[in-house]
XYZ file of C-alpha atoms in Angstrom:
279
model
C 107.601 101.266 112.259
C 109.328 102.539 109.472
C 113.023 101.415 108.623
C 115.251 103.964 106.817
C 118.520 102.499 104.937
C 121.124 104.849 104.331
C 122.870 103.872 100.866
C 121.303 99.987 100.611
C 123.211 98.067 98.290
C 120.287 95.254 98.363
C 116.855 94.354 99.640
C 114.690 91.412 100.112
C 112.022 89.685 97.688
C 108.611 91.356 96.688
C 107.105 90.966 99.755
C 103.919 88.309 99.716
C 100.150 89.672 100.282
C 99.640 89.823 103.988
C 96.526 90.686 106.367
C 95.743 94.617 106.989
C 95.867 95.004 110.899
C 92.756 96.655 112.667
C 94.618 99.736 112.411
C 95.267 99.746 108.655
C 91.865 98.503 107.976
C 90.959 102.305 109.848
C 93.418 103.878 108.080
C 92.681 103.026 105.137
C 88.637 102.751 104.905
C 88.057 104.927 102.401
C 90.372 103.192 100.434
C 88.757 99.823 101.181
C 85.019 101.407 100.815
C 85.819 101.816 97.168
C 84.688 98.601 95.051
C 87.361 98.729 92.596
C 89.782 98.860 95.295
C 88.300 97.314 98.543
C 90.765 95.007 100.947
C 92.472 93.011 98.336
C 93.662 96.352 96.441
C 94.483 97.487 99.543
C 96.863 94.553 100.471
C 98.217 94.681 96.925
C 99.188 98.381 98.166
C 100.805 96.802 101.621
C 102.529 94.662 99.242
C 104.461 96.816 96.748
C 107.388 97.824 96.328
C 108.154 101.418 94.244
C 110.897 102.860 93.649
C 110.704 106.954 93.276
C 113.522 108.478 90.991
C 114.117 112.260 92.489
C 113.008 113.358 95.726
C 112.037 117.224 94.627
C 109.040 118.828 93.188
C 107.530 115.588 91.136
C 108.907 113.138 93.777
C 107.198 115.163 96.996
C 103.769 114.316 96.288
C 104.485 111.361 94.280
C 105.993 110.005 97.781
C 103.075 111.805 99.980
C 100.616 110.174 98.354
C 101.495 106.528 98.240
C 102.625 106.988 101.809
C 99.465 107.938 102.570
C 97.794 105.164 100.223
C 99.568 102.625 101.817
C 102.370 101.814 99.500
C 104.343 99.039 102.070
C 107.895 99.761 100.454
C 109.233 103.286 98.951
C 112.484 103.671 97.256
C 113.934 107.236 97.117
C 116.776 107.856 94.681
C 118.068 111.427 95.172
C 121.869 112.810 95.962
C 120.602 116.269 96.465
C 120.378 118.265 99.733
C 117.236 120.515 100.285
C 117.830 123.890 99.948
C 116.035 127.179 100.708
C 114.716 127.614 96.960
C 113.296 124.146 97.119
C 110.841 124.539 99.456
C 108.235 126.269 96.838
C 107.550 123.604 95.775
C 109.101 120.628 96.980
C 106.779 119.938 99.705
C 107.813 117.143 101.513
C 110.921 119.238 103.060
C 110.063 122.291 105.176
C 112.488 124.721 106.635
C 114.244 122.521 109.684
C 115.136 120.456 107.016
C 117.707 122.585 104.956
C 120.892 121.511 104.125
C 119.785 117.414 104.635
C 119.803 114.801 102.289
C 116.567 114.752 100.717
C 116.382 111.389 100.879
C 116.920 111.507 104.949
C 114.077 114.642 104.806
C 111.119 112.647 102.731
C 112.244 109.393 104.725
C 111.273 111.309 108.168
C 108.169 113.275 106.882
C 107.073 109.466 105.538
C 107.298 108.268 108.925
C 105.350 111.068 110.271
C 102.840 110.446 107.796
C 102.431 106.678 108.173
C 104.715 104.425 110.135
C 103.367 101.428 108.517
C 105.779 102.244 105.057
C 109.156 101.502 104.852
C 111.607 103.627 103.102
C 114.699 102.242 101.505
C 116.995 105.198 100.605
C 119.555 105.541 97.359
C 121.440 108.091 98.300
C 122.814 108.348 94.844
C 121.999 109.980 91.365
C 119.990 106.950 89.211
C 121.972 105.563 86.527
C 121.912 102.887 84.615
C 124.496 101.005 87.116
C 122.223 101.810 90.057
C 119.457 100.199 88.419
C 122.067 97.053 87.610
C 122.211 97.227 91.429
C 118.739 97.784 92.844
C 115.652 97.194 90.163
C 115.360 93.607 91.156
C 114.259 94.700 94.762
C 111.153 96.622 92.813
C 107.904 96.300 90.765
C 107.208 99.694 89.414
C 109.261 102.860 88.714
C 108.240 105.939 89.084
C 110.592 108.916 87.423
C 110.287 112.230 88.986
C 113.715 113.406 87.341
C 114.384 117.104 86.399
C 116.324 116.040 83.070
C 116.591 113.867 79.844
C 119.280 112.014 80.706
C 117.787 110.460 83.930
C 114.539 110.460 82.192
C 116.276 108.117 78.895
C 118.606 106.287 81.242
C 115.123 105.081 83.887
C 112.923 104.351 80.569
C 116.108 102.064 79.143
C 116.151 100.471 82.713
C 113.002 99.654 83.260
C 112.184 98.321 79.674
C 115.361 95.791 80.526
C 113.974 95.084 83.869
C 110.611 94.816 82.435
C 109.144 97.177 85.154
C 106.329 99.514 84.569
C 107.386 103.208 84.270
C 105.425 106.202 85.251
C 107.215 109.077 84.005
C 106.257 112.768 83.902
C 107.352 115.984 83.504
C 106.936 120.269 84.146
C 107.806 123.324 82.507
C 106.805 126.522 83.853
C 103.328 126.465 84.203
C 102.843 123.040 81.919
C 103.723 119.409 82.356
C 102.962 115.683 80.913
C 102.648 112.273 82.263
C 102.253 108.784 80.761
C 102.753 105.314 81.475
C 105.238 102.408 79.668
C 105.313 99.146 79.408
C 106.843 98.318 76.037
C 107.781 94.807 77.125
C 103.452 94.226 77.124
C 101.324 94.137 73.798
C 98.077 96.160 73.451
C 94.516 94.843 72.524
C 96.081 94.984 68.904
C 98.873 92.688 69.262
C 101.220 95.108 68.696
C 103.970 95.831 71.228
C 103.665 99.255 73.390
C 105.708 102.082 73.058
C 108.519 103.200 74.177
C 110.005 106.524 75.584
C 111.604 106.410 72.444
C 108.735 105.925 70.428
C 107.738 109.142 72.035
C 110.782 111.114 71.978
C 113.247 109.912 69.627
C 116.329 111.667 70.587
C 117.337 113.865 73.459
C 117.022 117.483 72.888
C 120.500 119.225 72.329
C 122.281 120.303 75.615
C 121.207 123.594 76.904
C 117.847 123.588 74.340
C 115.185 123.364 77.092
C 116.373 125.738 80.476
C 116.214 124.282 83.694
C 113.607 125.566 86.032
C 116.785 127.141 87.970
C 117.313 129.345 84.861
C 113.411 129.793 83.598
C 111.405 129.327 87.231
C 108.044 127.025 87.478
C 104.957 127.411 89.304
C 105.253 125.561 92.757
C 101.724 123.793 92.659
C 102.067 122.692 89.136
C 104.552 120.043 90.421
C 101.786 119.533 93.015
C 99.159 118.864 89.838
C 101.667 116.643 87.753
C 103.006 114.590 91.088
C 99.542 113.411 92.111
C 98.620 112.441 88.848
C 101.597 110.052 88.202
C 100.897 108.723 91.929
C 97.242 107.834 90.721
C 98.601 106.211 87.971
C 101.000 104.670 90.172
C 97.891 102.911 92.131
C 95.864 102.280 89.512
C 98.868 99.910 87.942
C 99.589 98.188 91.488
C 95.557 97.850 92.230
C 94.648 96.785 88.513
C 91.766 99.528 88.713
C 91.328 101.608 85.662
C 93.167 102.316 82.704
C 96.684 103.708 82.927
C 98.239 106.050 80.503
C 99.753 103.288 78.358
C 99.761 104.948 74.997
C 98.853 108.246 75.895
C 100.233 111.298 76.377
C 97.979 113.608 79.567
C 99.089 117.021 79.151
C 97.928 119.563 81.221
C 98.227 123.803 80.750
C 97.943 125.541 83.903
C 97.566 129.018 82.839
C 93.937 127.581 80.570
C 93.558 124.873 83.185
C 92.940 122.817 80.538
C 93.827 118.880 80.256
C 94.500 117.351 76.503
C 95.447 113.721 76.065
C 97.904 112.343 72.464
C 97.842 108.828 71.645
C 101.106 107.403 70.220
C 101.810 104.217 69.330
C 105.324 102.181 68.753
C 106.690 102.658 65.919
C 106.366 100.719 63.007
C 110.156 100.007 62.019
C 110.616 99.394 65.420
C 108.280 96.868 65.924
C 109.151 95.169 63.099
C 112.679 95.079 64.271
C 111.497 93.552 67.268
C 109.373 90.620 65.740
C 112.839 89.870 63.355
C 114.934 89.525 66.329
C 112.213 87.566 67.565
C 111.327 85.256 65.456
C 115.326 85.049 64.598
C 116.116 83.745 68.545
């Protein structure tokens, strides 16, 4: 059964690894035919706990798809209400759902979906005092934010919390994801980047139009949002190799996919190792 919580203020431990039920184990067989994922991936799934930043285009299939995977705990941090325009792409809210929280409309269409997750709801915009507040209940962030300031304030929180980040993004008929965990080292030795590292500053206000103001192609947020959910499971399953350190763009219009590496940079890192080696 899944339990909805309107505003939490706090939440229990990371729940322990526990048995799939007959049902699950049918549920999820394709899942648990796959070697690299097989029973104990799938009870790794049962067992997390991911938080979802935006409940809109990114966050719709981001949350459809780990519902559907398994995912035992979902976070949804969204103030918005869904509105008429939304439902292009937004696909987790549908037309009787107008004018509700969006965090009350993906909570219900989870349920429908599978009972066996339970949604905590943040019925708030994520800020850095939220994440004060809640991170602790969580072992991976996913941002699904429509701006830089929610995308700089989740990538300072969950370096702090030392959380990995899956963070992505759309234009009109482009978008990017990648993966952080800057608090981890790479083959190398060297630490990994950060959102900084890839973006040094936030763009000037009113440089990059909204989607409101510029429009975007419903199913590219359909394209970008399952992608970040793969990466999601591949970090909680330990299958494959997430986007640490790399850029996935994609173009819609060539359907073409191109991947950058970037690395952390070097004054940074060595900034790092002085305060370091100076504690």
């Amino acid at each position: 059964m899944t339990d909805t919580f309107p505003a939490a203020k706090g939440h229990a431990s990371i729940a322990p690894m526990e048995p799939l039920s007959p049902e699950e184990i049918a549920r999820y067989q394709r899942h648990i035919l796959l070697p690299e994922i097989g029973g104990a991936g799938q009870q790794k799934l049962k067992a997390a706990r991911v938080l979802v930043i935006g409940a809109g285009g990114l966050g719709a299939p981001i949350l459809q798809y780990l519902a559907a995977a398994g995912v035992g705990t979902l976070g949804i941090s969204d103030d918005d209400r869904v509105s008429l325009s939304n439902l292009q792409r937004q696909v987790i809210h549908d037309s009787g759902t107008i004018g509700e929280l969006k965090t009350e409309s993906a909570a219900f269409a989870i349920a429908r979906l599978n009972p066996h997750v339970r949604v905590i709801r943040f019925e708030e915009r994520f800020s850095a005092d939220s994440a004060r507040r809640h991170l602790s209940g969580f072992d991976l962030v996913i941002d699904g934010s429509d701006n830089f300031d929610t995308r700089y304030t989740a990538a300072d929180a969950a370096e702090a919390a030392q959380l990995p980040l899956v963070t992505g993004a759309v234009g009109r008929f482009d978008g990017s994801v990648t993966v952080l965990k800057p608090y981890e080292t790479s083959t190398d030795g060297a630490l990994n980047p950060t959102y900084r590292d890839l973006f040094p500053e936030k763009p000037p206000e009113g440089l990059i139009p909204v989607c409101a103001e510029t429009g975007v192609i419903g199913a590219l947020t359909g394209v970008i949002g399952t992608l970040m959910a793969m990466e999601a499971i591949k970090l909680i399953t330990g299958t494959g190799e997430p986007l640490v350190g790399r850029l996935l763009l994609y173009d819609a219009l060539s359907a073409r996919f191109d991947t950058i590496r970037y690395k952390r940079r070097r004054a940074r890192h060595s900034q790092s190792q002085s305060e370091s080696q100076a504690s």
